[in-house]
CSV table of C-alpha atoms in Angstrom, one decimal:
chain,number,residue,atom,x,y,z
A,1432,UNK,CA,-3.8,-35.8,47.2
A,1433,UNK,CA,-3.0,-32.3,48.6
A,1434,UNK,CA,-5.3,-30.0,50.7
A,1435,UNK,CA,-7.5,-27.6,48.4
A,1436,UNK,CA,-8.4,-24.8,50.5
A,1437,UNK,CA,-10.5,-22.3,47.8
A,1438,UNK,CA,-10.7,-18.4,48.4
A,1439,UNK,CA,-14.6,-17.8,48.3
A,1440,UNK,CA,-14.5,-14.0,49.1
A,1441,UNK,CA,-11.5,-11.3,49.7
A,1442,UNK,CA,-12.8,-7.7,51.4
A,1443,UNK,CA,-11.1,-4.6,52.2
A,1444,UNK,CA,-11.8,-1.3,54.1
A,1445,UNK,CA,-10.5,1.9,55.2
A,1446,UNK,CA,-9.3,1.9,59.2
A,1447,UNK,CA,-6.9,4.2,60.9
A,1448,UNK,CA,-3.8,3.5,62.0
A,1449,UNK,CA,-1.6,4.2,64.9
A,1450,UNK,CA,-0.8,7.9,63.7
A,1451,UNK,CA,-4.7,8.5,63.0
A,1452,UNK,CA,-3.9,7.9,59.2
A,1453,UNK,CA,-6.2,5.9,57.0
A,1454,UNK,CA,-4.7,2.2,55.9
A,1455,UNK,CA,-6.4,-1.1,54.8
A,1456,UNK,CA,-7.5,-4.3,56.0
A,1457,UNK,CA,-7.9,-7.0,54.2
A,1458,UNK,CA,-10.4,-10.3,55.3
A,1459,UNK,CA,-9.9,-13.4,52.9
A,1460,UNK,CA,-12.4,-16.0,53.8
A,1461,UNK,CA,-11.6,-19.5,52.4
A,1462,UNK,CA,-13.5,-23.2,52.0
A,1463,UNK,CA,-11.9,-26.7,52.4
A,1464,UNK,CA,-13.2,-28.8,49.5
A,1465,UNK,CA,-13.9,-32.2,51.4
A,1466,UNK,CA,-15.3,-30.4,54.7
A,1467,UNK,CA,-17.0,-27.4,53.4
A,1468,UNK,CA,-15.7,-25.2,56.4
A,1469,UNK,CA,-14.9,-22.5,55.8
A,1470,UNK,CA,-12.3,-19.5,57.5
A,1471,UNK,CA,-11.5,-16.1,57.6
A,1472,UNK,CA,-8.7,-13.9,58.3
A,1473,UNK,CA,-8.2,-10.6,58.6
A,1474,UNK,CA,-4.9,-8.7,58.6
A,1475,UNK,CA,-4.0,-5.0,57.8
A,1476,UNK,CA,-1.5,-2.9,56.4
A,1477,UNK,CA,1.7,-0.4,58.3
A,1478,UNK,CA,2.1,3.0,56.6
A,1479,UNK,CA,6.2,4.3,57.1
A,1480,UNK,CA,6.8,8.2,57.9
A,1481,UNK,CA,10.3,7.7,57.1
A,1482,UNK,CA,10.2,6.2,53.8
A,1483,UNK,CA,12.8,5.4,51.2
A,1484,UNK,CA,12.2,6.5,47.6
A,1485,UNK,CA,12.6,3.3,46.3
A,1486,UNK,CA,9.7,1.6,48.2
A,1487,UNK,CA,7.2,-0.2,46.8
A,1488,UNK,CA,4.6,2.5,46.1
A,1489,UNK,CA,1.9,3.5,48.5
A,1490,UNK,CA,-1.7,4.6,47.0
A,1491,UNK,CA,-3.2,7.3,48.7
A,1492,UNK,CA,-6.6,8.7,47.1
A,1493,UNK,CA,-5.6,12.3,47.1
A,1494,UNK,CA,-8.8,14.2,47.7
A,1495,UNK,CA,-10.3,16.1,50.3
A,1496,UNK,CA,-10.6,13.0,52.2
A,1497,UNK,CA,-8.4,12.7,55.4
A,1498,UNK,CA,-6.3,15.3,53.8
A,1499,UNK,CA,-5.7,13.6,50.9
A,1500,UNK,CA,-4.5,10.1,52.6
A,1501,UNK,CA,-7.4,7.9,52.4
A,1502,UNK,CA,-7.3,4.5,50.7
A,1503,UNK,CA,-10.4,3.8,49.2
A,1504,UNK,CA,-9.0,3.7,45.6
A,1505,UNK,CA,-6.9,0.6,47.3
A,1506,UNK,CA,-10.0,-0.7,48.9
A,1507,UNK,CA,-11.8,-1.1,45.5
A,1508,UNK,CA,-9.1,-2.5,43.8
A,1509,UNK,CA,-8.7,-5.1,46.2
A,1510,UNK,CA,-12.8,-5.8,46.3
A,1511,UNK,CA,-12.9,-6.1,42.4
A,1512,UNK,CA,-9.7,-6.4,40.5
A,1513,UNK,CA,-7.8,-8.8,43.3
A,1514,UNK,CA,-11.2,-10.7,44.4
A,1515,UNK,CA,-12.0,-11.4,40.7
A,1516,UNK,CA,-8.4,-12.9,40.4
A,1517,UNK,CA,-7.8,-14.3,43.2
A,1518,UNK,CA,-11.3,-16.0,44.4
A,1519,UNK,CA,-11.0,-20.0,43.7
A,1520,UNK,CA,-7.5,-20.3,43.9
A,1521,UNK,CA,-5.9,-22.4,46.8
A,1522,UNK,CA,-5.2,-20.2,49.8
A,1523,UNK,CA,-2.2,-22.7,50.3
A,1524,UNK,CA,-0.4,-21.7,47.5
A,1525,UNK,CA,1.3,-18.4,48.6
A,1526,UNK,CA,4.0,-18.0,45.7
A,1527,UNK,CA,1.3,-18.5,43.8
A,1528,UNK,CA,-1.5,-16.4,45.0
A,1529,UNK,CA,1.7,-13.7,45.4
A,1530,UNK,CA,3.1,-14.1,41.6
A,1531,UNK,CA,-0.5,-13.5,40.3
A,1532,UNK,CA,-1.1,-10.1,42.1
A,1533,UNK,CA,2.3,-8.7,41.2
A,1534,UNK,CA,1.5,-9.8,37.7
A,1535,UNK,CA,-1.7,-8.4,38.0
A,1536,UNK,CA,-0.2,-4.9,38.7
A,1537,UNK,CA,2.1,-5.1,36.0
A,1538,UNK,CA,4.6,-2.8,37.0
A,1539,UNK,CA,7.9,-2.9,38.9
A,1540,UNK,CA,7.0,-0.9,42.2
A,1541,UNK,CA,3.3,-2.2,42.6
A,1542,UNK,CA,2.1,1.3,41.5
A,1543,UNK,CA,-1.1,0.1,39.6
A,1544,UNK,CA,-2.9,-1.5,42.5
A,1545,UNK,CA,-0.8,-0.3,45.3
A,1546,UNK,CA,1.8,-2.1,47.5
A,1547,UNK,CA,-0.9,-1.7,50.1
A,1548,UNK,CA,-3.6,-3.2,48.6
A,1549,UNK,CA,-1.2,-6.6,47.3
A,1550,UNK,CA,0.3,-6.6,50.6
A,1551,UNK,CA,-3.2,-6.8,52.6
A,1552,UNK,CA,-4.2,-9.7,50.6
A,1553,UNK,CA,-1.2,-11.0,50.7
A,1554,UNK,CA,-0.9,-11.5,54.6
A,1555,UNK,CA,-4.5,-12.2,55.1
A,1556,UNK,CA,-4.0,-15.2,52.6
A,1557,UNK,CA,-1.0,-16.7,54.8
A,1558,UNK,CA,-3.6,-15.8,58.4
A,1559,UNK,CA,-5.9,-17.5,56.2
A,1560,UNK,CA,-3.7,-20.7,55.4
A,1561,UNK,CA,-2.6,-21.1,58.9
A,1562,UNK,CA,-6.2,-21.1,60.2
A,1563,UNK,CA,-7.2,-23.3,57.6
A,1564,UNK,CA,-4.8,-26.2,58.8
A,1565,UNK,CA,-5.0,-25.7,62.5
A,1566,UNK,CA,-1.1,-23.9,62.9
A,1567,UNK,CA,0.6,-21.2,64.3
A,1568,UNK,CA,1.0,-18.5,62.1
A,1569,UNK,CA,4.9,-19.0,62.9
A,1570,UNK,CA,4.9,-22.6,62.3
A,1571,UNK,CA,3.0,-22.3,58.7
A,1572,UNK,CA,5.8,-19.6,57.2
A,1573,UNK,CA,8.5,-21.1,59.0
A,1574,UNK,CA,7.7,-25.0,59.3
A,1575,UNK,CA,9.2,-27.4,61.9
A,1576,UNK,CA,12.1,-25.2,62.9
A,1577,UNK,CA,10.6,-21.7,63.4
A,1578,UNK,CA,11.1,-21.6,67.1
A,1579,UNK,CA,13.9,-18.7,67.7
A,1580,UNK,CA,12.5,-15.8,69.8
A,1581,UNK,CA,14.2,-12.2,68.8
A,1582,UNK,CA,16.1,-9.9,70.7
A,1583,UNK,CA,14.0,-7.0,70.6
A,1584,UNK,CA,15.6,-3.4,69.8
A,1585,UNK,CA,13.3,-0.7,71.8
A,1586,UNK,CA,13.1,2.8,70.4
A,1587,UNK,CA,12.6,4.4,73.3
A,1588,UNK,CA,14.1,7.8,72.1
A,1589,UNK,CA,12.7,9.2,69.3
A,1590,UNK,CA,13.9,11.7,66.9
A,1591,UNK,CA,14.2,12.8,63.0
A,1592,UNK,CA,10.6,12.2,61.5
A,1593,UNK,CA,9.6,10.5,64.0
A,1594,UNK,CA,9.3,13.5,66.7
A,1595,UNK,CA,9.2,17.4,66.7
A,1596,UNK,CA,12.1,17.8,68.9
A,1597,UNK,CA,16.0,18.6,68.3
A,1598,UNK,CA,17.3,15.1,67.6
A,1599,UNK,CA,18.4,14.7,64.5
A,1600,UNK,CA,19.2,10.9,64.1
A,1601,UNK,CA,15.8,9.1,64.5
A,1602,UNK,CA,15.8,6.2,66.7
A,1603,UNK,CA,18.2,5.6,69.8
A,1604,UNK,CA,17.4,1.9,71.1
A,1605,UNK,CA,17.8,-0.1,73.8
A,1606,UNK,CA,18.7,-3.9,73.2
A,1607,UNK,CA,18.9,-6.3,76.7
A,1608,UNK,CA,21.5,-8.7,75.1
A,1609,UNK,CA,22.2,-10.0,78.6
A,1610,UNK,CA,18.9,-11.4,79.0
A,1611,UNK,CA,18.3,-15.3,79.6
A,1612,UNK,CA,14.3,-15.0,77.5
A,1613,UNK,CA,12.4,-13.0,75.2
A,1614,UNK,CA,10.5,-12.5,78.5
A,1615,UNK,CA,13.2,-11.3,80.6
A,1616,UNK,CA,14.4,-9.1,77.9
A,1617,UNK,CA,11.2,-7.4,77.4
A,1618,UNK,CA,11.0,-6.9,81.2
A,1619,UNK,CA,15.0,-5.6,81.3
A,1620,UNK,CA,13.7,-3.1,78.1
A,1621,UNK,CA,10.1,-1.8,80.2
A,1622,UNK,CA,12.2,-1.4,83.2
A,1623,UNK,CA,15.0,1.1,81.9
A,1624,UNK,CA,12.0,2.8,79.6
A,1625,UNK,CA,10.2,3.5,82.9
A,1626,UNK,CA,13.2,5.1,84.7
A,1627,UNK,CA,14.3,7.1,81.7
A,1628,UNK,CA,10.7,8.4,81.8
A,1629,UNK,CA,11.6,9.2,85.6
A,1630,UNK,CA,14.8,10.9,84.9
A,1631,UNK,CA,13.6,12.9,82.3
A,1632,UNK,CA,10.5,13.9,84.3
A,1633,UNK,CA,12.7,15.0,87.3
A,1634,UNK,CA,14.8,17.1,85.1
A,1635,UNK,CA,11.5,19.2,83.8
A,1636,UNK,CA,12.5,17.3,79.9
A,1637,UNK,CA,9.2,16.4,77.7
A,1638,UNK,CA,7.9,12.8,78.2
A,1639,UNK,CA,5.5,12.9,75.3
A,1640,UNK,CA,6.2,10.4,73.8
A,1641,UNK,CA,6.8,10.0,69.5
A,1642,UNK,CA,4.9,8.0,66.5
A,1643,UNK,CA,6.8,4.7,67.7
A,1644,UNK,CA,6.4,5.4,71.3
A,1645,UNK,CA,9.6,6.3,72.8
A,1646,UNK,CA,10.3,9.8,74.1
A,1647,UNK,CA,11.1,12.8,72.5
A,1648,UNK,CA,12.8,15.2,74.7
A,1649,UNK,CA,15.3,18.5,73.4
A,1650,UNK,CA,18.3,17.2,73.3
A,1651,UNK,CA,21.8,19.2,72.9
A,1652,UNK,CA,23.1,16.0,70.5
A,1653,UNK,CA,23.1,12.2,69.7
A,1654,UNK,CA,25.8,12.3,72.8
A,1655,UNK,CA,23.5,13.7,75.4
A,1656,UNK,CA,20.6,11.0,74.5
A,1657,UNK,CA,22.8,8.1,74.5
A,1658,UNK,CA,24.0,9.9,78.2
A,1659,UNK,CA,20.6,9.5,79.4
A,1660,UNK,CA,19.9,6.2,78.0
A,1661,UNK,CA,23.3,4.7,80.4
A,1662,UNK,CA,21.7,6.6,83.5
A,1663,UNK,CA,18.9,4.9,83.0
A,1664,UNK,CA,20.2,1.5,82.3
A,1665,UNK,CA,22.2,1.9,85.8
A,1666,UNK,CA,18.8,3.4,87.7
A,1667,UNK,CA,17.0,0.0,86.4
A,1668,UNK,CA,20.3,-1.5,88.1
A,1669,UNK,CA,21.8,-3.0,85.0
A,1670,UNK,CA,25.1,-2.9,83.7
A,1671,UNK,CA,25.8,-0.8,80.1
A,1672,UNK,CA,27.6,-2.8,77.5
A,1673,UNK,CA,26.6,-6.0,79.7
A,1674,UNK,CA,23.1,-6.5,80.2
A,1675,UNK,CA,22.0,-3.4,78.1
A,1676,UNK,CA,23.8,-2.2,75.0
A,1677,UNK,CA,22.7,0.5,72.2
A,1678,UNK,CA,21.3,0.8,68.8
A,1679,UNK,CA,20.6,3.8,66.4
A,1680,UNK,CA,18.6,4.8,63.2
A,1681,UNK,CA,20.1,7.4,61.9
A,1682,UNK,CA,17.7,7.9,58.8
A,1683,UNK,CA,20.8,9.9,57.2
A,1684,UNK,CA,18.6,9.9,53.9
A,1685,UNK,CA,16.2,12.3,55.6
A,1686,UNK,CA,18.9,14.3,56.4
A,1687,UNK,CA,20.9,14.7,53.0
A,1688,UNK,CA,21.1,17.5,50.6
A,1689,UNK,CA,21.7,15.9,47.6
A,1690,UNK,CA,22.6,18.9,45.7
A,1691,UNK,CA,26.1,19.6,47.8
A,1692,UNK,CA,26.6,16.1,48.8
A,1693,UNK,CA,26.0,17.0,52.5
A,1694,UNK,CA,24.4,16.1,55.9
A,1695,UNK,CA,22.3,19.0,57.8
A,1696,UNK,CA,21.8,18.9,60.7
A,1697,UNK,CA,19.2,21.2,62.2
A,1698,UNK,CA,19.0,20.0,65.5
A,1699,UNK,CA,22.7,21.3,65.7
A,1700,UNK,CA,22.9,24.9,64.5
A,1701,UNK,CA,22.7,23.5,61.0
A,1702,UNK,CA,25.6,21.9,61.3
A,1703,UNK,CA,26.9,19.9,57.8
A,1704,UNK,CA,29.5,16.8,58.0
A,1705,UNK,CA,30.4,14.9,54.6
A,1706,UNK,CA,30.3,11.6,54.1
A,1707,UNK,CA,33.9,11.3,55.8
A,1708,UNK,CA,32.7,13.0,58.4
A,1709,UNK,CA,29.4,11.0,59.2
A,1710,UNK,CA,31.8,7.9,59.1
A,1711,UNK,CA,33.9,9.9,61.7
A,1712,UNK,CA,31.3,10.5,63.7
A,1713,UNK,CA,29.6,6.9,64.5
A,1714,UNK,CA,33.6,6.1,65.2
A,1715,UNK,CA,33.4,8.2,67.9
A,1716,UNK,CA,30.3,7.5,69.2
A,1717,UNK,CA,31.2,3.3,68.9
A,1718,UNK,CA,33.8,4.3,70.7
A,1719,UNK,CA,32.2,6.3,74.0
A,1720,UNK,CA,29.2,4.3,74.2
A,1721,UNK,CA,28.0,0.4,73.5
A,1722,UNK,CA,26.5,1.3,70.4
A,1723,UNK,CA,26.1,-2.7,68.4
A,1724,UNK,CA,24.1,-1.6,65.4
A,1725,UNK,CA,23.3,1.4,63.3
A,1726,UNK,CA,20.7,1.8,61.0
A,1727,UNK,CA,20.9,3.9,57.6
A,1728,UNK,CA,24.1,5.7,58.7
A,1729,UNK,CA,24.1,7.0,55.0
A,1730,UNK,CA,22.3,8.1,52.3
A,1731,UNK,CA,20.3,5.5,50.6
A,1732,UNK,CA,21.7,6.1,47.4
A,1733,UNK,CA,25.8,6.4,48.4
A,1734,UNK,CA,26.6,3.0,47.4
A,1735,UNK,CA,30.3,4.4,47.7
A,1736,UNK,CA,30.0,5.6,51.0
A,1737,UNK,CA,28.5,2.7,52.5
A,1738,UNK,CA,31.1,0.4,51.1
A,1739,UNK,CA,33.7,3.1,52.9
A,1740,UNK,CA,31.3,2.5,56.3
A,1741,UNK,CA,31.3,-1.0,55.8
A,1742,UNK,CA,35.1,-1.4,55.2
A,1743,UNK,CA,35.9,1.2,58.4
A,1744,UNK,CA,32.9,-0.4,60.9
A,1745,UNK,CA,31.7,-3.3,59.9
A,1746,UNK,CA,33.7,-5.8,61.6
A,1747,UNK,CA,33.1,-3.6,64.6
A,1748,UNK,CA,29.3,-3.1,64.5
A,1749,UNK,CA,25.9,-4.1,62.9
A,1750,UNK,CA,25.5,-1.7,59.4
A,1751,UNK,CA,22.2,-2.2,59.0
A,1752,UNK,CA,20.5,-1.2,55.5
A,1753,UNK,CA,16.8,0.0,55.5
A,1754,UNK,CA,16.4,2.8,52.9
A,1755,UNK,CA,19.2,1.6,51.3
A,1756,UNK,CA,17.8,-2.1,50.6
A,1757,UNK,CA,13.9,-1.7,51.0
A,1758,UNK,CA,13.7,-5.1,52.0
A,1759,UNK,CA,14.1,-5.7,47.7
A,1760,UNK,CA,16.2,-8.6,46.3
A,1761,UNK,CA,17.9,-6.7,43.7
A,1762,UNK,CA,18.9,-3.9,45.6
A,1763,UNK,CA,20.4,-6.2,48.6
A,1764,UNK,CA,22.3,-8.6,45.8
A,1765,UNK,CA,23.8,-4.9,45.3
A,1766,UNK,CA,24.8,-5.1,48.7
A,1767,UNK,CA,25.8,-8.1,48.7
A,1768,UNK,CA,27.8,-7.9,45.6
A,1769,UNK,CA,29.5,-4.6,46.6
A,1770,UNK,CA,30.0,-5.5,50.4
A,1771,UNK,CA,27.7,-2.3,51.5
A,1772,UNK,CA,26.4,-3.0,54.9
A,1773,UNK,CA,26.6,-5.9,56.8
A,1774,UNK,CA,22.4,-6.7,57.7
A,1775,UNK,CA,19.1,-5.8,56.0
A,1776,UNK,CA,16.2,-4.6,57.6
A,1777,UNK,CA,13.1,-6.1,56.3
A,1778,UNK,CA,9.8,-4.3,56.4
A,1779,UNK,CA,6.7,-6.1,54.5
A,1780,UNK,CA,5.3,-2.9,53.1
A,1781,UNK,CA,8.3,-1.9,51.5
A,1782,UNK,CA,8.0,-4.9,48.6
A,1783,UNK,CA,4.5,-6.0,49.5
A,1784,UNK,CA,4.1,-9.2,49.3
A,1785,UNK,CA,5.0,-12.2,52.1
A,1786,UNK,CA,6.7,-14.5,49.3
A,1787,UNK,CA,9.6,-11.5,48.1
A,1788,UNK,CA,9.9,-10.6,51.9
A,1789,UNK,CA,10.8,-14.2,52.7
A,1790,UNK,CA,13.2,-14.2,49.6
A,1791,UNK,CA,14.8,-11.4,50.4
A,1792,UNK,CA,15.3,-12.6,54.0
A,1793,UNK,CA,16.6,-16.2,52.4
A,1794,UNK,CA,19.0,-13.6,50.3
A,1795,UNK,CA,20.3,-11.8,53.0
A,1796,UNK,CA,20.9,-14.5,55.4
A,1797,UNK,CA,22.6,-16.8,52.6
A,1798,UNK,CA,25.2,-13.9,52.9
A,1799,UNK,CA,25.9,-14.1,56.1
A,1800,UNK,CA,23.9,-10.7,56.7
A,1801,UNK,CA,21.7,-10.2,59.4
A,1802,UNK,CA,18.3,-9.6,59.4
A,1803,UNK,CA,16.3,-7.5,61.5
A,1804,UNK,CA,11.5,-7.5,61.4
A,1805,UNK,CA,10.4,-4.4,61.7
A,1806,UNK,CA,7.2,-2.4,62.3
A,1807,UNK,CA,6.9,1.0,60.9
A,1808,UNK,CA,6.2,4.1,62.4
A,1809,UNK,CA,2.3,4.1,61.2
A,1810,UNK,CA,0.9,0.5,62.9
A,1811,UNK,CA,-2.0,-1.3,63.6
A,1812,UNK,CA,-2.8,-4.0,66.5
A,1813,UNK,CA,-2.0,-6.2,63.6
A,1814,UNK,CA,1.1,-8.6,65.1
A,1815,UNK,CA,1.8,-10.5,61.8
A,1816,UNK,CA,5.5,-9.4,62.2
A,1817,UNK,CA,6.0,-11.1,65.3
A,1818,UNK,CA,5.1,-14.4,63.7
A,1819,UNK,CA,7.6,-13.7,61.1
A,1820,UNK,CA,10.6,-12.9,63.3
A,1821,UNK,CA,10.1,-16.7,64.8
A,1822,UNK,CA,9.4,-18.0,61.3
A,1823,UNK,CA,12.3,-16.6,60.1
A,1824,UNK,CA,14.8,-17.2,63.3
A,1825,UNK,CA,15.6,-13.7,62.7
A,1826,UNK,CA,17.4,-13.3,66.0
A,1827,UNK,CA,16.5,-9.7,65.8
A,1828,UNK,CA,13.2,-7.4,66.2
A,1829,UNK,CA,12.3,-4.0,66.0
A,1830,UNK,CA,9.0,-2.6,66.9
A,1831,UNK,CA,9.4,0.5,69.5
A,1832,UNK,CA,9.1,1.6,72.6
A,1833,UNK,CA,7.3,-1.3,75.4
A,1834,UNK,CA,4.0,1.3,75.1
A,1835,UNK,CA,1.5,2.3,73.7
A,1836,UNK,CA,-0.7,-0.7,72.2
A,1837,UNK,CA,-0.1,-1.2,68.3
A,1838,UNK,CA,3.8,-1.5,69.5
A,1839,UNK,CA,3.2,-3.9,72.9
A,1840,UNK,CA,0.7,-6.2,70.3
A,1841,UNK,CA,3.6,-7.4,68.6
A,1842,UNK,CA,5.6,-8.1,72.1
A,1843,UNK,CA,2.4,-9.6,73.4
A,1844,UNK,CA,2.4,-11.6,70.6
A,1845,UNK,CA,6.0,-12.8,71.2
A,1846,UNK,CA,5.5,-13.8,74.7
A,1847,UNK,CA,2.7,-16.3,73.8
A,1848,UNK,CA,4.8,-17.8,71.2
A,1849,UNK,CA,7.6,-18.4,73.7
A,1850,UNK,CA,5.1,-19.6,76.3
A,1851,UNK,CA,4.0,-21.9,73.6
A,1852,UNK,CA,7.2,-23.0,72.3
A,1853,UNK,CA,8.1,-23.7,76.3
A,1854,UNK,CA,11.5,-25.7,76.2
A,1855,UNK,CA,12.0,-25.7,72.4
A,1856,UNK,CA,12.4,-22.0,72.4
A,1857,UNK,CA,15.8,-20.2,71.3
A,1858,UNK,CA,16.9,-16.8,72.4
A,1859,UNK,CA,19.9,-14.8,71.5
């Protein structure tokens, strides 16, 4: 007979997240029919800055609220509409409890009860299932074999929407490769983020620091950050392209203009490069610096030019596709099917639900892509996407700088799981 774990109760509310924004959390509390005990968990939701159009929709409430951002239109709907749905179902079932939300919405991009609101319930079901039967949250999504720790990529510049400085590109990340452990890694990353922060200091550049934590200084161009990233590395005494190599987010979406089919860049006089010339330009830098992985080096709509990318870099470097692919399984069979980058990014808030994440994880990797958890640049002290990365062996992570607390929960969260996996654990 299986285990019958029935939802009694799922509650939302309005919190603020990392940015000061308003987002939602979501407690599902749950009863085993032959003990009677019952469980709760709560889990909440990341809001992106940098967001692709083809995201699952956000609701917002659009009043006078917190400037028009609150969510308690998605708090309701998850109180009534969801909880009437949901409540006596078996918290077990995750397809299941998954499938009956998105049907409940009804429409393709989750804009009737908000990707936020399915996404809430969504998690906090699969917190709640894990609770229920005494498991690691890791070991419930992933089962027996979930025991590969991620190399975690550190944004410790920030740029693009992510800062008010004169970067363009929006990410420039460190990635220890040469380290033995998760643990070492994240000690390597913290290190060389410390004595970047020293540099920059003792040059009079800004050390305020950007919505994902890493600093956001006036740079000249995406040559002169990357120039301060290797004298840190060697300050921290490590060796560039050894120990420490490099990873950008380009966010190139944020920085077309679709009408003339160019690039802008203001950061640079208002420089414009073409499509040829973007492609030109990561050769260049590929070739100066250790640069393994680039993020959204094109539009997220130039299926055409990220085939040319792909063709020109990818046996070279990581192409990795997050506006483009929007962690959706339709849109990465594209690029699959049209051999348009060469990994997927996968952030839960961009389909909402923990059953089409996995799939489009199982998609991607079926491929041969890689895939890459990510945070976004609006977070709680929620560390759901730590669990995932192991569930998933995803071999990769991305949550920002090793600062401020709603990014170091999720590494916090990785270090117990390695501590817990002791001698079973994988790394790189």
């Amino acid at each position: 007979m299986s285990l019958i774990v029935q939802i009694t109760e799922i509650h939302a509310r309005q919190i603020l997240d990392s940015r000061g924004n308003p987002t939602v959390e979501v407690e599902v509390t749950a009863q085993t029919e032959t003990t009677g005990r019952k469980i709760t968990a709560r889990e909440s939701v990341p809001s992106g800055a940098s967001t692709g159009r083809f995201e699952a929709v956000e609701l917002r409430d659009g009043d006078n609220s917190y400037f028009g951002l609150g969510v308690q239109k998605v708090v309701t709907h998850v109180n009534t509409k969801i909880n009437d749905a949901l409540v006596g179902k078996n918290v077990l079932k995750q397809g299941e409890l998954d499938r009956a939300m998105v049907e409940l919405d009804g429409t393709d991009n989750k804009g009737n009860l908000g990707a936020n609101a399915i996404l809430g319930v969504s998690l906090a079901c699969a917190k709640t299932a894990a609770k229920a039967l005494d498991m690691p949250l890791y070991q419930y999504l992933g089962g027996c074999n979930a025991k590969r720790l991620p190399v975690p990529m550190m944004n410790v510049i920030n740029g693009g929407a992510h800062a008010r400085n004169s970067l363009d590109f929006q990410e420039f990340m460190i990635v220890p490769v040469g380290a033995k452990t998760f643990s070492d890694g994240l000690k390597m990353g913290a290190e060389v983020y410390h004595f970047l922060r020293q540099i920059l200091d003792k040059e009079g550049k800004s050390t305020a620091v950007g919505d994902e934590g890493g600093f956001a200084p006036d740079f000249a161009d995406t040559k002169e950050a990357f120039s301060y990233l290797s004298k840190a590395v060697k300050l921290a005494g490590y060796h560039v392209g050894e120990d420490i190599v490099y990873a950008m987010d380009a966010a190139a979406s944020e920085l077309y203009d679709e009408e003339r089919g160019v690039y802008v860049f203001p950061g640079e006089d208002g420089c414009e490069r073409d499509t040829e010339e973007m492609i030109a330009l990561y050769e260049e830098l590929i070739a100066e610096f250790p640069i393994i992985s680039i993020e959204d080096g094109l539009s997220e709509d130039d299926w055409d030019g990220w085939q040319k990318m792909t063709s020109r870099l990818g046996d070279k470097i990581q192409l990795v596709g997050d506006d483009l692919f929007v962690t959706n399984p339709k849109r990465i069979k594209c690029g699959i099917d049209l051999k348009a980058g060469n990994a997927v990014l996968i952030k839960l808030n961009q389909i909402g639900t923990v059953t089409e994440a996995m799939d489009a994880i199982e998609m991607a990797k079926c491929a041969g892509m890689n895939t890459i958890i990510s945070h976004r640049s609006g977070e709680t002290e929620d560390a759901f996407l730590a669990d995932l990365a192991v569930a998933v062996n995803a071999g990769q992570v991305k949550t920002g700088a090793p600062a401020r607390s709603e990014r170091t929960a999720k590494y916090n969260q990785l270090l117990r799981i390695e501590e817990e996996l002791a001698g079973q654990a994988r790394f790189n």
